[in-house]
């Protein structure tokens, strides 16, 4: 024991003093360096933010000083004061005459004596207000003074935290290093020797150790030599026991024939999955299916062939399904269970059911001939149908049994209403695939009116579907389904081709108007989009300026860079680009600055309650003002009353469409409408 205390004194406490000293000095140096770097960054951020602010309002300030508009200038200055860091702001003429100004005192703070020498009490910025590009004329100056106390406060807080945390980390690191040395080496040496010398080879122990270099004749060498022989025996016993336990566990939890989890393991796995889904709120689906008429297969081909068939089906169930990973299990006989997690809706379940039926139906080569089977599936959903694993599995089995009484090779949901809804949607999807080939689509055209000239300047092509059994299907019902299935690509190309063909026919009749065609997000992701559009224009001899492509905000935000690249190419060819349903999505200035857009379309939901709903009116006004500031034309959709048209026109919206002018019309009716509309406008002008 005396020797142990000597080792602690010579190594442990001496190392503690040196480790703490070195760690403390390192912490102070590194923390100081971090604080200096952060101060430089804060200083740069102050300048950058100030310059960004000046850049944003420079045009408005230039307009104010150019037009000597004191009200506008004061609005610009007052707008700057919405930022608490702005201490003073002014717009002056070149001769020093002030057009507008405002100021406030520096924010008092106890820490100014520390931060002002670093950042200064305030920072001054000045930009010239010019107009013109080649030889700009200076009409005045915009001057701003920024109070540094706000940024300095944040920096001081971080600096204090950085310094204290650096010191704390250094002390903790020193103590950790000391205790690691003290606990793992100094104190355990003699204890390990005493404990290992009493190890019985019949009982488990530690793993085999290697001889540490330089310690062959000291306490570690004695420990290794005394334990290695025992550990070899112990290790062999542990491995044998682990192998035996693994075999027993697998036999009790996995199906012997297929290797899939059995009912017991499935319920355990399902219980764990349900706990996770309770927290996330997602949907989980349990598919229970049985091979149709499996008894006949066994009788005709023998049980050995039936077992091979089940093994083949089990192999096909491993891996991913159409929506992601699947968990498969065998309940016994010809019954299997598949669990699919984190689903959005029952429609995904239907896709998985069809995938399972296809997997089972693939022919299996047995005894030199192909055997094809089918499966009937019962589906139960969490949390709609059950909240516990046993109940969920039971209801999936019950649904499968019920489905088998109604026939084979089908799937059925536990809740009848959900089952019917999914079936109707799947049927509509199948009908949609053949609708284009069967000629069930047609286009109608809604005129777009210039409110200044009262002339029809364009038409929006709108897709309609006349179902042979159900009649007209609303676009908001079949368009999302077409986008989900991918058929929107072919449908969208047909719409573009048909609209361009109609535009060519109208042009030959002396009605050269612009055609607006909607472009879906799926089409925008196609690599050949630009070539396809240009080829269509050339085929119908349509000038690019006669075509306008309408894209929604959510459509191009999925892959903004790729969308911008394609739209820029289209715009460079002369094609017009419009943002449809503006105000319902991101409505971000960031992408508007990058996109080659000519038009913003106010969504009809804001126009519908114009002058009735204050919030909708304010949004419509904001979009109109935004269009003016970005030199974009604004089109109002859904104009239905004379009051709406009058208000929009006076507010500065120059283009509109809606039922007040005309509902969407068939091509012949549209041509007649153009003639009658212009004749009516001419007659009114003559009377006035």
XYZ file of N, CA, C and O in Angstrom, residues 8 50 58 60 129 152 231 283 323 336 354 539 581 587-588 633 650 684:
72
model
N 0.855 7.352 -6.585
C -0.131 8.426 -6.713
C 0.517 9.787 -6.512
O 0.211 10.747 -7.199
N -25.927 47.221 -42.901
C -26.221 48.612 -43.217
C -26.231 48.827 -44.727
O -27.122 49.489 -45.272
N -32.587 52.377 -51.647
C -31.914 53.400 -52.447
C -32.793 53.891 -53.593
O -32.849 55.091 -53.869
N -36.093 53.890 -53.813
C -37.189 54.727 -53.319
C -36.683 56.109 -52.913
O -37.317 57.129 -53.171
N -27.525 59.306 -54.314
C -28.820 59.012 -54.936
C -28.759 59.484 -56.380
O -28.688 60.682 -56.658
N -23.387 45.014 -30.292
C -22.364 44.904 -29.256
C -22.878 44.087 -28.071
O -22.125 43.313 -27.464
N -8.982 -16.907 -18.953
C -9.865 -16.230 -19.911
C -10.111 -17.060 -21.163
O -11.185 -16.972 -21.771
N -49.376 7.285 -40.065
C -50.239 6.129 -40.286
C -49.397 4.871 -40.505
O -48.355 4.929 -41.157
N -43.565 2.213 -51.565
C -43.476 3.440 -50.758
C -42.302 3.430 -49.789
O -42.118 4.392 -49.054
N -49.454 -14.685 -44.680
C -48.338 -13.782 -44.430
C -48.881 -12.441 -43.952
O -50.035 -12.091 -44.207
N -51.526 -3.560 -54.406
C -51.367 -3.982 -55.800
C -49.966 -4.534 -56.037
O -49.777 -5.496 -56.785
N -43.877 23.790 -84.776
C -44.805 22.945 -85.531
C -46.053 23.725 -85.935
O -46.618 23.500 -87.010
N -51.401 31.898 -59.153
C -51.846 31.774 -57.757
C -50.884 32.470 -56.804
O -50.614 31.976 -55.703
N -44.431 33.297 -51.893
C -44.488 34.749 -52.105
C -43.188 35.398 -51.660
O -43.175 36.358 -50.897
N -42.071 34.873 -52.147
C -40.761 35.335 -51.709
C -40.139 36.240 -52.764
O -40.138 35.940 -53.957
N -46.377 43.022 -64.783
C -47.813 43.173 -64.968
C -48.541 42.237 -64.012
O -48.124 41.100 -63.799
N -58.610 51.081 -60.817
C -58.152 52.312 -60.168
C -56.933 52.074 -59.281
O -56.134 52.987 -59.049
N -69.758 51.735 -77.253
C -69.770 52.569 -76.044
C -68.870 53.776 -76.211
O -69.191 54.885 -75.762
